CSV table of C-alpha atoms in Angstrom, one decimal:
chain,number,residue,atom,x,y,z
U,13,UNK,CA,-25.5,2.3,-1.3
U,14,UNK,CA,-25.6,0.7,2.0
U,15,UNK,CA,-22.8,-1.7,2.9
U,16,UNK,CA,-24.2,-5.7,3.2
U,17,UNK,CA,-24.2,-6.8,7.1
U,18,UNK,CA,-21.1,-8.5,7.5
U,19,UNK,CA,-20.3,-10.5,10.7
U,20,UNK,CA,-17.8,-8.9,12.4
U,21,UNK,CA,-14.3,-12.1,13.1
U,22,UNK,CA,-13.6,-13.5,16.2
U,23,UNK,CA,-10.7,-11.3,16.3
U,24,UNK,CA,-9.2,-13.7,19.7
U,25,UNK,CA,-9.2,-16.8,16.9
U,26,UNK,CA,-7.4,-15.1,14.5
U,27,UNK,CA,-4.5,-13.9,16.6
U,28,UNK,CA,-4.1,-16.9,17.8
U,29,UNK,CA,-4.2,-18.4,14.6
U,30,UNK,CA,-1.4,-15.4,13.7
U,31,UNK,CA,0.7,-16.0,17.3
U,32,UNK,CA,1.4,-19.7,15.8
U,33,UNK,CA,2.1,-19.2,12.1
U,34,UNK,CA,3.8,-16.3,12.3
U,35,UNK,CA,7.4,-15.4,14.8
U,36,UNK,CA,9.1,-18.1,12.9
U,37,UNK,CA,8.4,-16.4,9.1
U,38,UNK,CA,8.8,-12.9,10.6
U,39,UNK,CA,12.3,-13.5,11.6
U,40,UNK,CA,12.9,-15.5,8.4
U,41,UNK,CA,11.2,-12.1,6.3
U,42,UNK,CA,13.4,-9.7,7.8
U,43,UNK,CA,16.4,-11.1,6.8
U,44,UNK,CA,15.1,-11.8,3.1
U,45,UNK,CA,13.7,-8.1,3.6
U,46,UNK,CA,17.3,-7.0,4.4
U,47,UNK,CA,18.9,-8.8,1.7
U,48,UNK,CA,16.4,-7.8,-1.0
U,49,UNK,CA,16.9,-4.1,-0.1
U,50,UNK,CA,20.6,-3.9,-0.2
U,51,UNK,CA,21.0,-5.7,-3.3
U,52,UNK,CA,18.6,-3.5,-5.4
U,53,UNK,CA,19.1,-0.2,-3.1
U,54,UNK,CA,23.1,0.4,-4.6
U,55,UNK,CA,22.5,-0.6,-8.6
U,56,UNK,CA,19.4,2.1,-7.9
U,57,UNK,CA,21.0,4.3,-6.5
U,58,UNK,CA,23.4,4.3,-9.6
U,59,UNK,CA,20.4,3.8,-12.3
U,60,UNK,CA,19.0,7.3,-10.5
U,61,UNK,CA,22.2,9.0,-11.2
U,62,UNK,CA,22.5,7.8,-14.5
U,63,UNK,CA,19.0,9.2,-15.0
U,64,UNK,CA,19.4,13.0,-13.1
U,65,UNK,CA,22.8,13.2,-16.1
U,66,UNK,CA,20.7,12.0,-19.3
U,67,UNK,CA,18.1,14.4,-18.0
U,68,UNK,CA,20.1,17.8,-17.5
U,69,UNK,CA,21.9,16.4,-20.9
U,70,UNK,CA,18.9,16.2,-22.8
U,71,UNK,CA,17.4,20.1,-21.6
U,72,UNK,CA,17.4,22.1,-24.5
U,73,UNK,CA,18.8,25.7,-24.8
U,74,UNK,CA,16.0,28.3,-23.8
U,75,UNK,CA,16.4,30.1,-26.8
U,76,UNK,CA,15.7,27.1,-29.4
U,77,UNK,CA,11.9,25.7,-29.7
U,78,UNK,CA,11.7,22.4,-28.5
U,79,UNK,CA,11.9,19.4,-30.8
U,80,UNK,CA,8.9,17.4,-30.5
U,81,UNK,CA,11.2,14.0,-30.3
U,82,UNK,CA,13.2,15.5,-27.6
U,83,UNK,CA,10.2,16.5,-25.6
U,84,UNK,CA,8.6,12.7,-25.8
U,85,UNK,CA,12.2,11.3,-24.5
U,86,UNK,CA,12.0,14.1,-22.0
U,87,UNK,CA,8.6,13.1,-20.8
U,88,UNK,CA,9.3,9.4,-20.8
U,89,UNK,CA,12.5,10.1,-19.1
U,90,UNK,CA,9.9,11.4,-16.6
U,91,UNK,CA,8.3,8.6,-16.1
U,92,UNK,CA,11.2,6.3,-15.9
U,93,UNK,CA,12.5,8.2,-13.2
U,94,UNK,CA,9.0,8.4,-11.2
U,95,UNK,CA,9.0,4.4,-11.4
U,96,UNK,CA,12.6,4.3,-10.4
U,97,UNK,CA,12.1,6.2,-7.1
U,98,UNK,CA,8.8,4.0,-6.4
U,99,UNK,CA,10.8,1.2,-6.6
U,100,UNK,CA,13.5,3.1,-4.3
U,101,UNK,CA,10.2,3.7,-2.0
U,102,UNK,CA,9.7,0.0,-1.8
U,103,UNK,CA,13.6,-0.3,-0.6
U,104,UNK,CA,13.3,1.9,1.9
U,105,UNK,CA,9.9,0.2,3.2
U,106,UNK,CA,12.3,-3.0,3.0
U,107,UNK,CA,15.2,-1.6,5.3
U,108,UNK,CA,12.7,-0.4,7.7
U,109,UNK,CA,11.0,-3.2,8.1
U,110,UNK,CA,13.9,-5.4,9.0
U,111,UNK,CA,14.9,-2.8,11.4
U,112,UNK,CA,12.3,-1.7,13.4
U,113,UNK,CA,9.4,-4.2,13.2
U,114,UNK,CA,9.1,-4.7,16.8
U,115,UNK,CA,8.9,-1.0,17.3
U,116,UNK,CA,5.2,0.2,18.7
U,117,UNK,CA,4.3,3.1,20.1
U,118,UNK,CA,0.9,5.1,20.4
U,119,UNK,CA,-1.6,4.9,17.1
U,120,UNK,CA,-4.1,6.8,16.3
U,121,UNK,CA,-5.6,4.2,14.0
U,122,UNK,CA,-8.3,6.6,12.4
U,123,UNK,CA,-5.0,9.0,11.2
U,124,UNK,CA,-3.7,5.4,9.5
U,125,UNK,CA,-6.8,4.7,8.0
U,126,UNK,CA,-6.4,8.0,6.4
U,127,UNK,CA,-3.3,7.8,5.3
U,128,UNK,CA,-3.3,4.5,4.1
U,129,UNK,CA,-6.7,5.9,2.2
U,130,UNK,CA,-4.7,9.1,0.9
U,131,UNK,CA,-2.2,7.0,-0.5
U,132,UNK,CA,-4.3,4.2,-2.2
U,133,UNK,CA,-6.6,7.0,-4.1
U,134,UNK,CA,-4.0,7.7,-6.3
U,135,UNK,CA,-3.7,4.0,-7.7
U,136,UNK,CA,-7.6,3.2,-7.5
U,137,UNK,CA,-10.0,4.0,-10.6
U,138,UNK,CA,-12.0,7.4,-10.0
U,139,UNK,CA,-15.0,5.0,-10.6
U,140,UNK,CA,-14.8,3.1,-7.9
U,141,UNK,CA,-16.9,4.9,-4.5
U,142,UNK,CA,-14.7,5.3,-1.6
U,143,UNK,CA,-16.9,5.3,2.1
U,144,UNK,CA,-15.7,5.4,5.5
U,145,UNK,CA,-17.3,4.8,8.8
U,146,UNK,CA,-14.8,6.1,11.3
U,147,UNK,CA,-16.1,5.5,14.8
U,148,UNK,CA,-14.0,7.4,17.7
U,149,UNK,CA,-11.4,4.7,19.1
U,150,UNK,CA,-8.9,4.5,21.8
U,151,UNK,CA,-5.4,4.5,20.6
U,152,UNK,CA,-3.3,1.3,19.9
U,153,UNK,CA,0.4,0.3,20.5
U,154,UNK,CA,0.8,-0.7,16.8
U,155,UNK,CA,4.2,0.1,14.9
U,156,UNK,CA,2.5,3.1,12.7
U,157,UNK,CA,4.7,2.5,9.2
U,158,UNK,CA,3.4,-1.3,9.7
U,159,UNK,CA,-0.2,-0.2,10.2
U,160,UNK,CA,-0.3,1.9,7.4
U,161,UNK,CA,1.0,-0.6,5.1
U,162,UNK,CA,-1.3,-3.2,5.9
U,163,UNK,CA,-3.9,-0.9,5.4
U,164,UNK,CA,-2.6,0.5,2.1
U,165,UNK,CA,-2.4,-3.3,0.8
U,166,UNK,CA,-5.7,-4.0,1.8
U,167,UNK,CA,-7.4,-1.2,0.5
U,168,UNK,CA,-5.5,-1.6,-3.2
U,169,UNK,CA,-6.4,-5.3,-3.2
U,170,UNK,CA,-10.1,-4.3,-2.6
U,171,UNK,CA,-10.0,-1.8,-5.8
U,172,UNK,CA,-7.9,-4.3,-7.9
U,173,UNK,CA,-10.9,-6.5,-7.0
U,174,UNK,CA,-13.3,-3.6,-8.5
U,175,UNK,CA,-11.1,-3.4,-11.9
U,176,UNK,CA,-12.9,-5.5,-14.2
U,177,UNK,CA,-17.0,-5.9,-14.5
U,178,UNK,CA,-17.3,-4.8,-11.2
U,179,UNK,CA,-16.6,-1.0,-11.8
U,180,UNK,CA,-19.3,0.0,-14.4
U,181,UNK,CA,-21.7,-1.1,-11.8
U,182,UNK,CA,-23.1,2.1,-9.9
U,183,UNK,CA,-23.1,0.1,-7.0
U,184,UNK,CA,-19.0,-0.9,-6.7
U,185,UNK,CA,-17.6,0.3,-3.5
U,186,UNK,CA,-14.8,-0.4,-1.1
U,187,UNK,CA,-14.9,1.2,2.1
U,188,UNK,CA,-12.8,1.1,5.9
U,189,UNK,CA,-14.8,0.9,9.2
U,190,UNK,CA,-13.4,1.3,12.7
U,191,UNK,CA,-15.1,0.5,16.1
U,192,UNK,CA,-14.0,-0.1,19.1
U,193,UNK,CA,-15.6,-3.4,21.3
U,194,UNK,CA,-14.4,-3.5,25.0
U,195,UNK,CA,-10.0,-3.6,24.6
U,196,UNK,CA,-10.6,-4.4,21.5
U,197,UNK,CA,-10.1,-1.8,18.0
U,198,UNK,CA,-11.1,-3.2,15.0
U,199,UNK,CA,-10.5,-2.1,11.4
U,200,UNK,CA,-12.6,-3.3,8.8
U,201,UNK,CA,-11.9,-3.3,5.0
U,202,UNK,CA,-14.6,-4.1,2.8
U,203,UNK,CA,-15.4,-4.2,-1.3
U,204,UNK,CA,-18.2,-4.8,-3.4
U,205,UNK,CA,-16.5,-7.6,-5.7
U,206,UNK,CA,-16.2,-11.3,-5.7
U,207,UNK,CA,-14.3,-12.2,-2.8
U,208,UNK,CA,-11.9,-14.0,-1.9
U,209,UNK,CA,-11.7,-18.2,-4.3
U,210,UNK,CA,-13.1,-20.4,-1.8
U,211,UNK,CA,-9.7,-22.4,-3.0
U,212,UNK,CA,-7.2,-20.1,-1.4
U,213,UNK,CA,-9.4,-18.9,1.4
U,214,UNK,CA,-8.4,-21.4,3.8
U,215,UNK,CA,-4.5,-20.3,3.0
U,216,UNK,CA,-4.4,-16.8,3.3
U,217,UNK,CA,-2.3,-17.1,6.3
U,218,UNK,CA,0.7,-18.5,4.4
């Protein structure tokens, strides 16, 4: 189906709206982001360990059939361990971030948008219509990691807004745009669903 009009922001207003709120909080995030990742990155570290040992202890002998309790605590072991190094995923996006958020460099913000889109499939429901209207752009001095978080976050809080009633209907999409208006790029995420509580609307910001 074809995407409502939408009228595009006054991107100008927001970043200055951004440029006030935000240098203090940034600083103040990176050191929480520091903290945060030191203190879970060395117990996880450990609790990874501890998992790789219970797994080789719990491989059975080639020669023996497998026993059908053993192979549901292998398989959850599985899973434990594919949760533990999301989490460590998360760390690592942590450190980074209070290292080198100031770092820019050259974007090509059409690759972002499909990376962020590459990783986000994985988490949305198959139901859910994925569209794209990728206009060529000029490149952007963006910090790329950065970019392609935002986007990622953006995209999964457009399908989590799809979840519910909203994805038995033929019509539930999400989708990404790009254009490009004089020295300005702009990246447009989009869904079908409710929208945003006119309640917290004015706070998204904070």
């Amino acid at each position: 189906p074809a995407r409502p009009t939408q009228a595009r922001p006054p991107a100008r207003a927001i970043t200055q709206e951004l440029g006030r709120i935000l240098p203090d909080r940034r600083a103040a995030v990176q050191v929480l982001a520091s903290g945060v990742a030191h203190e879970i990155g060395n117990p996880l570290t450990y609790m990874l360990m501890c998992l790789d040992e219970l797994a080789r202890s719990l491989d059975p002998e080639h020669e023996h059939p497998i026993d059908p309790q053993l192979d549901r605590l292998q398989r959850l072991l599985q899973q434990t361990r594919k949760g533990a190094e999301r989490v460590q995923e998360i760390v690592r996006g942590l450190s980074s971030y209070s290292r080198d958020h100031g770092r820019r460099e050259s974007v090509d913000v059409n690759r972002a948008v499909r990376a962020a889109l590459e990783m986000a499939r994985t988490e949305m429901n198959p139901g859910i219509r994925v569209h794209t209207s990728l206009e060529t752009v000029p490149a952007v001095r963006a910090n790329p990691s950065r970019l392609v978080q935002v986007l990622y976050n953006l995209l999964i809080n457009a399908a989590q807004a799809l979840e519910h009633e909203h994805v038995r209907d033929p019509s539930a999409a999400l989708g990404v745009d790009t254009w490009n208006e004089g020295s300005w790029v702009y990246i447009n995420v989009w869904d079908t669903g409710p929208g945003i509580a006119s309640e917290i609307r004015d706070h998204i910001f904070e």
